[in-house]
Amino acid sequence: MFTTRPELRGTFGAVASTHWIASAVGMSVLERGGNAFDAVAASGFVLQIVEPHLNGPGGEVPIILKPAGSEPVVICGQGGFPRAATPARFAALGLSQVPGTGLLPAVVPGAFDAWMLLLRDYGTWGVGAVLEAAIGYAESGFPVLPRVASSILAAETLFATAWPSSAAAWLPGGAVPRPRTRLRSPDIAATYRRIVAEAEAAGGGRERQIEAARDAFYRGFVAEAVDRFYRTAELVDSSGRRHRGLLAAEDLAGFAARREPTVSRAYHGVTVHKTGPWGQGPALLESLALLEGFDLGAMDPAGPDFVHTLVECMKLAYADREAFYGDPDFVEVPLATLLSDSFAEARRRLVTDRASAELLPGDLPGARERIARVLAMAGREIPVGIGHGEPTFAPLPVEWGDTVHVDVVDRHGNMVSATPSGGWLQSSPTVPGLGFSITTRGQMCWLEPGHPSTLRPGARPRTTLTPTLVTRDGAGYLAMGTPGGDQQDQWTLAVLLRHLHHGLDLQAAIDLPLFTSRHVPQSFYPRLFEPGRLLVEERLGPEVIAELGRRGHELRVEPPWSLGRVCAAGLRDGFIVAAATPRLMQAYAVGR
């Protein structure tokens, strides 16, 4: 079939990411002797600079890695809520939802510690070498993507009138930077330079310097700057009112990224690995369990049966996400039941040839009551103005595909998939002196007591970030993922199944038309719910679209090449392979 690009094949290494510069930087690390973990860290830090509307130094990242000869493991770089954040505190402010922007929704930024933990335990490079490219682009400048410019344009008035530190960082000369011009982030460069200097001043070996860098961020000058700003600034947020933040130095000091086992499921000769239920990843695994009962290989991979079956199974899995998922350190998540064959068999009977109009969780204690409360709290109107989506774009309509992603495979057989996000330039005021914003991931919780995703001090918000790693016979097979909030696992699932069941190479599977269901309360303020809504790319064709309409889907036809930003890299047939979406014309895979 026709593809926009070839699936890359080689034997040395490959990097696939949502920005060509990050892919090139990662490949340069491999060329200079670094391994996949050095390369993904360098790429991750560069993505903070070149896609600042989608992630930043104050964001978070889940990482799934597979060292050659070892089991896959998750590094959780998702920080928790501040100790001062409680439902009662928000109720006292007259708020029924956590705002989508400003200081109040901040949680501990976990990305820096996660990258440092990865580097310390699996990499070979030092702090300065890994940060070199990011510092260089922040100091000398990077090309402004059109969506960076549009994000700043949307927030221009807010920055100029209410968030002066953001105006200083993102309105050089008092003006919105034009697309494809050069933009600098000197304060971020200075922050990272100081971290490197303090790390090297600690002396000792590589690991000691990495620990010093972690201290500088979480217990040193970075934490002090965040604490000072969040204690003293009182700035407007998406509630329309001014609030101070709740994040404090003690919250950063108490955080450490950590290793966790993956949650996994065997499926058609491979094993798919995801994060725990503090992310949405297990919903993809439950979808695979449901799909075991259907002959997907006999379906056209861009036909109505394939689309309908995937969507209806994911509706069920996402309903269980809404009813049961949360931070397993704080709540009991019945994951073994949700991923069991018997549970899937019972749930599968709900899939018919008609689109379901209900949000139906599994028949477990408390599930229906939780869903009823969620639906009562969710919004039903399309929003206008600041404070909506991942990340928040204002006053433009919500834009999707709004995180970043990177996959790396090296010649040693190491493999890693990471989905950095948060710290969006337009979602939270820039911290003076640091040059970056703090993640607003706290908007992804409920304030009503009793739900697994209710705000709890110290708990991780149930995030949508969900990288994927696949093994075959115990060896690394595929690393993949996409930006897109609630849609991430929907797009990843479609691409993975087209590859496994229809034999499509990675680029062909990515290039086929994509689709996404909105039949779940969105995870971001103001938590919109669009029952039955199905978005499809126009390229599915009029006959397929008409048939989906006849089956009861509430269709919205999107422009060609508008849904999904899937990237992937893997090992197959003795080669390293890689591919990246042509959508938005900025993601690239490189390799040799």
XYZ file of C-alpha atoms in Angstrom:
592
model
C 0.000 0.000 0.000
C 1.016 3.627 -0.440
C 2.756 5.197 2.558
C 3.914 8.747 3.115
C 7.383 7.555 4.095
C 9.197 4.239 4.248
C 9.433 2.229 7.416
C 13.078 2.746 8.365
C 15.286 -0.327 8.688
C 18.839 -0.604 9.928
C 21.135 -2.356 12.369
C 22.708 0.467 14.393
C 19.873 2.349 16.100
C 16.728 4.423 15.640
C 14.879 7.283 17.280
C 11.277 8.298 16.566
C 9.815 11.412 18.158
C 7.266 14.160 17.664
C 9.918 16.709 16.589
C 12.669 16.291 14.028
C 15.252 18.081 16.168
C 14.686 15.753 19.121
C 14.982 12.725 16.849
C 18.226 14.038 15.375
C 19.660 14.800 18.820
C 18.824 11.319 20.069
C 20.470 9.756 17.041
C 23.564 11.890 17.570
C 23.867 10.459 21.080
C 23.786 6.928 19.683
C 26.391 7.898 17.073
C 28.687 9.185 19.835
C 28.545 5.968 21.848
C 25.581 6.594 24.123
C 22.977 3.917 24.651
C 19.202 4.137 24.162
C 18.696 5.551 27.653
C 21.228 8.334 27.202
C 19.616 9.119 23.848
C 16.028 9.227 25.102
C 17.001 11.499 27.991
C 18.785 13.933 25.668
C 15.801 13.863 23.296
C 13.403 14.392 26.179
C 15.220 17.496 27.393
C 15.325 18.901 23.848
C 11.574 18.348 23.436
C 11.076 20.618 26.462
C 12.743 23.423 24.524
C 11.437 22.977 20.975
C 7.823 22.061 21.904
C 7.261 24.278 24.967
C 3.505 24.404 24.378
C 3.345 20.633 24.861
C 5.838 19.956 27.650
C 8.515 21.674 29.699
C 11.104 21.324 32.480
C 8.282 21.613 35.032
C 6.307 18.708 33.573
C 6.078 14.952 34.080
C 6.970 11.783 32.193
C 6.149 8.076 32.365
C 8.889 5.899 30.880
C 8.793 2.199 29.977
C 12.188 0.685 29.254
C 13.507 -2.730 28.306
C 17.231 -3.197 28.928
C 18.637 -5.975 26.744
C 18.475 -9.220 28.716
C 16.293 -7.804 31.492
C 12.602 -7.419 32.180
C 10.713 -4.262 31.186
C 10.282 -1.682 33.924
C 8.358 1.560 34.421
C 9.966 4.744 35.702
C 7.220 6.885 37.168
C 7.930 10.584 36.741
C 4.435 11.631 37.799
C 4.467 13.894 40.843
C 1.737 14.011 43.457
C -0.607 16.683 44.763
C 0.758 19.220 47.249
C 0.237 18.418 50.928
C -1.924 21.516 51.253
C -4.262 20.427 48.439
C -7.510 18.979 49.791
C -11.117 18.980 48.566
C -12.000 21.123 51.587
C -9.402 23.707 50.564
C -10.910 24.016 47.098
C -14.451 24.075 48.493
C -13.455 26.970 50.749
C -12.428 28.831 47.588
C -15.854 28.216 46.086
C -14.554 25.778 43.471
C -16.278 22.568 42.393
C -13.493 21.610 39.961
C -9.759 22.166 40.023
C -9.037 24.959 37.512
C -7.368 24.016 34.257
C -4.818 26.837 34.373
C -2.954 28.990 36.859
C -1.230 28.133 40.136
C -3.853 26.009 41.901
C -3.695 22.897 39.671
C 0.058 22.444 40.124
C 1.445 19.100 41.250
C 5.082 18.184 41.844
C 6.997 18.286 38.528
C 8.386 14.780 38.114
C 10.096 14.793 34.726
C 13.551 15.966 35.804
C 13.895 13.330 38.506
C 12.631 10.594 36.190
C 15.199 11.458 33.522
C 17.938 11.562 36.159
C 16.905 8.192 37.621
C 16.905 6.675 34.137
C 20.316 8.157 33.421
C 21.817 7.035 36.731
C 20.629 3.436 36.639
C 20.595 2.641 32.918
C 22.557 5.299 31.051
C 26.282 5.893 30.575
C 26.496 9.669 30.084
C 26.731 12.443 32.640
C 24.370 15.319 33.404
C 26.240 17.918 31.372
C 26.495 15.768 28.257
C 22.806 14.846 28.298
C 21.695 18.459 28.827
C 24.129 19.943 26.303
C 21.792 19.997 23.309
C 18.808 21.348 25.277
C 20.942 24.141 26.709
C 22.275 24.927 23.252
C 18.824 25.300 21.701
C 17.532 27.295 24.666
C 20.501 29.689 24.435
C 20.951 30.074 20.683
C 17.317 29.614 19.703
C 15.006 27.107 18.064
C 12.541 27.372 15.157
C 9.065 28.452 16.247
C 6.476 25.883 15.247
C 3.210 27.381 13.979
C 1.402 25.825 16.938
C 3.871 27.367 19.372
C 3.071 30.751 17.858
C -0.684 30.097 17.933
C -0.508 29.012 21.565
C 1.302 32.197 22.551
C -1.051 34.263 20.406
C -4.062 32.740 22.159
C -2.638 33.681 25.563
C -1.122 37.033 24.547
C -3.653 39.209 26.355
C -3.568 37.017 29.447
C 0.225 37.172 29.566
C 0.351 40.916 28.973
C -2.302 41.811 31.537
C -2.180 39.095 34.202
C 0.893 36.843 33.962
C 3.877 39.220 33.625
C 6.507 36.513 34.087
C 5.023 34.611 31.120
C 4.982 37.792 29.051
C 8.688 38.269 29.781
C 9.462 34.702 28.695
C 7.221 34.279 25.645
C 6.566 37.756 24.244
C 10.062 38.901 23.249
C 9.996 42.621 22.576
C 6.344 42.607 23.634
C 5.236 40.691 20.529
C 4.113 37.173 19.680
C 6.960 35.349 17.905
C 6.199 34.599 14.284
C 6.156 31.012 12.987
C 9.491 29.711 11.723
C 11.479 32.500 13.348
C 14.076 31.852 16.044
C 13.011 31.960 19.699
C 15.306 31.736 22.717
C 14.659 30.582 26.275
C 17.637 32.109 28.113
C 16.251 31.592 31.618
C 15.755 27.865 31.024
C 19.287 27.668 29.639
C 20.615 29.434 32.744
C 18.644 27.105 35.026
C 20.043 24.005 33.368
C 23.554 25.492 33.251
C 23.404 26.104 37.002
C 22.195 22.544 37.615
C 25.102 21.207 35.570
C 27.558 23.477 37.417
C 26.311 22.347 40.821
C 26.426 18.711 39.727
C 30.011 18.975 38.503
C 31.040 20.922 41.602
C 29.929 17.951 43.715
C 32.867 16.000 42.303
C 33.058 12.239 42.375
C 31.774 9.999 39.669
C 28.833 10.152 37.301
C 26.283 8.840 39.797
C 27.256 11.329 42.492
C 26.888 14.191 40.052
C 23.468 12.953 38.980
C 22.388 12.920 42.628
C 23.668 16.475 43.025
C 21.600 17.542 40.021
C 18.499 15.972 41.578
C 19.198 17.848 44.795
C 19.601 21.142 42.945
C 16.164 20.736 41.403
C 14.145 19.288 44.280
C 15.930 20.574 47.365
C 18.001 23.450 46.013
C 17.577 26.650 44.044
C 14.833 25.360 41.724
C 12.599 24.279 44.599
C 13.289 27.566 46.400
C 12.216 29.605 43.365
C 9.028 27.571 42.944
C 8.191 27.853 46.649
C 8.756 31.618 46.700
C 6.566 32.197 43.618
C 3.719 29.943 44.719
C 3.642 31.475 48.221
C 3.617 35.098 47.095
C 1.993 35.369 43.664
C -1.776 35.712 43.391
C -2.753 35.328 39.749
C -5.855 34.726 37.674
C -6.714 31.198 36.536
C -9.481 29.569 34.506
C -11.980 30.154 37.315
C -11.733 33.843 36.402
C -10.431 34.727 39.856
C -7.022 35.257 41.415
C -5.530 32.510 43.567
C -2.218 31.659 45.143
C -0.675 28.265 44.622
C -0.500 25.353 47.046
C 2.777 23.803 45.864
C 5.607 24.236 48.376
C 9.291 23.406 48.782
C 8.461 20.511 51.094
C 6.404 18.892 48.329
C 9.359 18.922 45.948
C 11.787 17.775 48.651
C 9.619 14.768 49.412
C 9.406 13.558 45.821
C 11.511 10.901 44.121
C 10.872 9.211 40.808
C 10.757 5.455 41.172
C 10.875 2.172 39.342
C 7.743 0.046 39.170
C 6.862 -3.232 37.446
C 4.869 -2.927 34.270
C 1.281 -4.090 33.987
C 1.108 -6.469 31.038
C -1.035 -8.827 29.000
C -0.194 -11.496 26.450
C -1.902 -10.987 23.089
C -1.462 -12.888 19.802
C 2.163 -13.903 20.363
C 3.376 -10.717 22.059
C 3.175 -9.215 25.537
C 2.048 -5.610 25.850
C 3.434 -3.595 28.775
C 1.873 -0.461 30.289
C 2.086 1.635 33.462
C -0.093 0.996 36.491
C -3.593 2.472 36.956
C -2.217 5.868 37.965
C -2.097 6.159 34.170
C -4.741 5.080 31.679
C -2.519 2.368 30.168
C -4.351 -0.660 31.609
C -7.418 0.421 29.591
C -5.522 -0.606 26.449
C -4.817 -3.994 28.036
C -8.475 -4.460 28.953
C -9.372 -3.552 25.375
C -7.042 -6.280 24.130
C -8.748 -8.768 26.444
C -12.136 -7.803 25.014
C -10.871 -7.936 21.434
C -9.614 -11.508 21.851
C -13.168 -12.607 21.038
C -13.255 -11.001 17.581
C -11.614 -12.014 14.308
C -9.873 -8.704 13.647
C -7.633 -10.246 11.005
C -10.699 -10.858 8.813
C -11.718 -7.212 9.006
C -10.584 -4.417 6.713
C -8.135 -2.419 8.895
C -9.822 0.789 7.731
C -13.323 -0.636 7.437
C -16.481 -0.131 9.513
C -16.292 -3.470 11.350
C -12.752 -2.761 12.553
C -13.529 0.805 13.643
C -16.817 -0.106 15.316
C -15.403 -3.101 17.196
C -12.402 -1.207 18.547
C -14.504 1.774 19.575
C -17.135 -0.296 21.370
C -14.518 -2.314 23.272
C -12.643 0.817 24.277
C -15.868 2.409 25.499
C -16.164 -0.424 28.001
C -12.508 -0.238 29.023
C -12.664 3.528 29.451
C -15.837 3.233 31.551
C -13.845 0.989 33.881
C -11.053 3.551 33.871
C -13.517 6.188 35.035
C -14.963 3.965 37.752
C -11.867 2.312 39.171
C -8.539 3.945 38.292
C -6.502 6.019 40.705
C -3.160 6.007 42.492
C -2.796 2.421 43.830
C -0.692 3.790 46.700
C -3.883 5.398 48.031
C -6.832 3.392 46.687
C -7.515 -0.224 45.865
C -7.795 -0.750 42.115
C -9.234 -4.192 41.158
C -6.785 -4.521 38.292
C -6.515 -8.318 38.351
C -10.269 -8.557 37.895
C -10.428 -5.857 35.220
C -7.789 -7.634 33.118
C -9.045 -11.183 33.679
C -10.390 -13.414 30.927
C -13.643 -14.062 32.796
C -14.316 -10.346 33.240
C -13.603 -9.743 29.551
C -15.904 -12.568 28.517
C -18.795 -11.065 30.444
C -18.099 -7.541 29.218
C -17.701 -8.671 25.596
C -21.378 -9.666 25.471
C -22.256 -5.961 25.642
C -20.675 -5.321 22.251
C -23.305 -5.430 19.501
C -23.572 -4.089 15.958
C -25.042 -0.869 17.390
C -23.079 1.957 19.007
C -23.636 2.052 22.746
C -25.042 5.292 24.123
C -24.274 4.425 27.752
C -21.143 4.599 29.868
C -21.167 1.088 31.324
C -18.552 0.041 33.899
C -18.130 -3.568 34.970
C -20.497 -5.062 37.518
C -18.313 -4.539 40.568
C -19.290 -2.981 43.911
C -19.809 0.768 43.721
C -19.141 1.060 39.976
C -22.529 2.316 38.815
C -22.767 4.812 41.670
C -19.311 6.205 40.842
C -20.174 6.601 37.165
C -23.423 8.346 38.046
C -21.497 10.856 40.173
C -18.877 11.328 37.447
C -21.534 12.067 34.850
C -23.212 14.499 37.208
C -19.924 16.390 37.595
C -18.845 16.285 33.945
C -19.535 19.194 31.594
C -21.746 18.836 28.528
C -21.084 22.047 26.592
C -18.242 22.794 24.201
C -16.004 25.325 25.990
C -14.848 28.700 24.779
C -12.025 30.623 26.437
C -9.129 29.762 28.654
C -8.952 26.649 30.737
C -9.787 23.666 28.585
C -8.029 20.621 27.242
C -4.558 19.130 27.371
C -2.958 21.558 27.259
C -5.163 24.599 27.558
C -5.372 26.704 24.396
C -7.232 29.977 24.719
C -9.299 31.472 23.233
C -8.832 29.093 20.311
C -10.873 25.886 20.159
C -9.416 22.879 21.962
C -6.529 21.366 20.019
C -5.600 17.705 20.248
C -2.321 15.869 19.991
C -0.932 17.886 22.805
C 1.925 16.172 24.535
C 5.149 14.776 23.068
C 6.542 11.293 22.587
C 9.874 9.590 21.890
C 10.983 5.978 21.267
C 14.561 4.724 20.996
C 16.135 1.363 20.120
C 19.907 0.821 20.074
C 22.227 -1.796 18.580
C 22.571 -3.535 21.963
C 18.862 -4.359 22.031
C 17.904 -1.719 24.595
C 14.459 -0.206 24.019
C 12.564 2.671 25.623
C 9.279 4.540 25.187
C 8.469 7.845 26.931
C 5.574 10.309 26.816
C 6.652 13.626 28.387
C 4.034 16.276 29.060
C 3.001 19.109 31.376
C 4.509 22.455 32.214
C 2.831 23.934 29.135
C 3.798 27.548 28.563
C 0.162 28.620 28.170
C -1.311 26.738 31.130
C 0.569 28.163 34.103
C 2.559 31.329 34.847
C 6.306 31.103 34.221
C 8.298 30.826 37.437
C 10.494 33.966 37.599
C 14.176 33.216 37.298
C 13.620 29.656 36.058
C 11.962 30.388 32.722
C 9.422 27.571 32.820
C 5.930 26.740 34.084
C 4.852 24.042 36.522
C 2.549 21.227 35.455
C -1.202 21.720 35.895
C -1.880 17.970 35.961
C -3.894 18.510 39.162
C -6.930 19.348 37.026
C -7.263 15.594 36.386
C -9.023 14.816 39.643
C -12.464 15.031 41.176
C -13.207 17.079 44.282
C -16.164 14.969 45.367
C -15.102 12.517 48.120
C -15.138 8.774 47.627
C -13.920 8.335 44.062
C -10.583 6.608 43.279
C -9.543 9.759 41.404
C -10.623 12.168 44.144
C -7.915 14.674 45.096
C -5.765 13.323 47.930
C -2.684 15.111 49.299
C 0.449 13.395 47.999
C -1.413 11.137 45.560
C -0.620 11.036 41.866
C -3.409 12.361 39.640
C -4.730 9.647 37.344
C -2.962 10.710 34.182
C -3.640 10.041 30.497
C 0.066 9.638 29.663
C 0.601 6.124 28.402
C 3.704 4.894 26.551
C 3.631 1.324 25.265
C 6.335 -1.331 25.107
C 5.828 -4.735 23.485
C 7.946 -7.857 23.938
C 8.028 -11.105 21.990
C 9.470 -14.261 23.573
C 10.997 -12.106 26.298
C 12.891 -9.815 23.906
C 12.082 -6.222 23.058
C 9.813 -5.997 20.025
C 8.206 -2.550 19.821
C 8.171 0.825 21.605
C 5.369 3.173 20.618
C 3.077 5.964 21.703
C 1.406 9.246 20.843
C 0.311 12.544 22.323
C -3.416 13.148 22.621
C -4.792 13.045 26.173
C -7.663 10.570 26.443
C -7.127 9.539 22.834
C -3.595 8.213 23.264
C -4.446 4.559 23.813
C -7.154 4.662 21.142
C -4.656 5.680 18.468
C -1.920 3.366 19.747
C -4.342 0.450 19.823
C -5.470 0.947 16.223
C -1.873 1.110 14.960
C -0.754 -1.888 17.034
C -3.644 -4.075 15.875
C -3.139 -3.178 12.215
C 0.478 -4.229 12.596
C -0.217 -7.478 14.464
C -3.328 -8.695 12.631
C -2.846 -7.363 9.110
C 0.931 -7.541 8.771
C 1.274 -3.849 8.007
C 4.684 -2.348 8.629
C 4.830 0.437 11.203
C 4.600 3.301 8.721
C 1.680 1.753 6.864
C -0.182 1.118 10.115
C 0.398 4.712 11.220
C -0.600 6.199 7.872
C -4.022 4.544 7.650
C -6.922 6.811 8.692
C -7.487 7.136 12.435
C -10.516 7.730 14.624
C -11.312 8.508 18.229
C -14.277 8.177 20.563
C -15.314 11.012 22.880
C -17.689 8.694 24.713
C -16.007 9.251 28.067
C -15.727 12.297 30.325
C -12.539 14.033 29.290
C -9.745 13.991 31.827
C -9.107 17.736 31.593
C -11.001 20.757 32.832
C -13.915 21.262 32.349
C -14.334 17.461 31.974
C -16.598 17.479 28.917
C -18.694 14.433 28.075
C -19.995 13.830 24.541
C -22.037 10.601 24.596
C -21.700 8.549 21.443
C -19.433 11.066 19.713
C -16.998 9.497 17.240
C -14.400 11.541 15.367
C -13.150 10.045 12.101
C -10.666 11.201 9.523
C -12.316 12.011 6.215
C -9.962 9.578 4.507
C -11.996 6.639 5.830
C -14.250 7.348 2.866
C -17.957 8.079 2.451
C -19.099 4.447 2.491
C -17.326 3.588 5.747
C -18.450 6.835 7.374
C -22.050 6.282 6.291
C -22.038 2.744 7.673
C -20.705 3.954 11.031
C -23.535 6.477 11.092
C -26.068 3.720 10.393
C -24.699 1.842 13.395
C -25.591 4.761 15.640
C -22.313 6.615 16.095
C -22.650 10.383 16.530
C -20.131 11.242 13.835
C -17.929 14.241 13.354
C -15.804 14.053 10.225
C -12.355 15.587 10.714
C -9.985 16.763 7.973
C -7.577 14.255 6.396
C -4.390 13.636 8.386
C -5.711 15.335 11.525
C -5.963 12.617 14.200
C -3.060 10.995 16.013
C 0.698 11.529 16.260
C 1.908 7.949 16.694
C 5.635 7.234 16.691
C 7.230 3.787 16.960
C 10.563 1.964 16.941
C 11.261 -1.716 17.301
C 13.215 -4.860 16.475
C 11.942 -7.160 13.733
C 13.437 -9.721 11.365
C 16.946 -8.945 12.584
C 16.556 -5.209 11.910
C 15.901 -2.106 13.938
C 12.751 -0.513 12.487
C 11.097 2.861 13.048
C 8.288 5.095 11.788
C 6.582 8.384 12.646
C 3.335 10.066 11.732
C 3.243 12.619 8.896
C 0.399 14.444 10.690
C 1.304 18.049 11.626
C 4.463 17.612 9.528
C 6.990 17.619 12.373
C 7.415 14.091 13.750
C 10.305 12.119 12.294
C 11.999 8.780 12.679
C 15.736 8.546 12.030
C 17.974 5.515 12.029
C 20.513 3.455 10.207
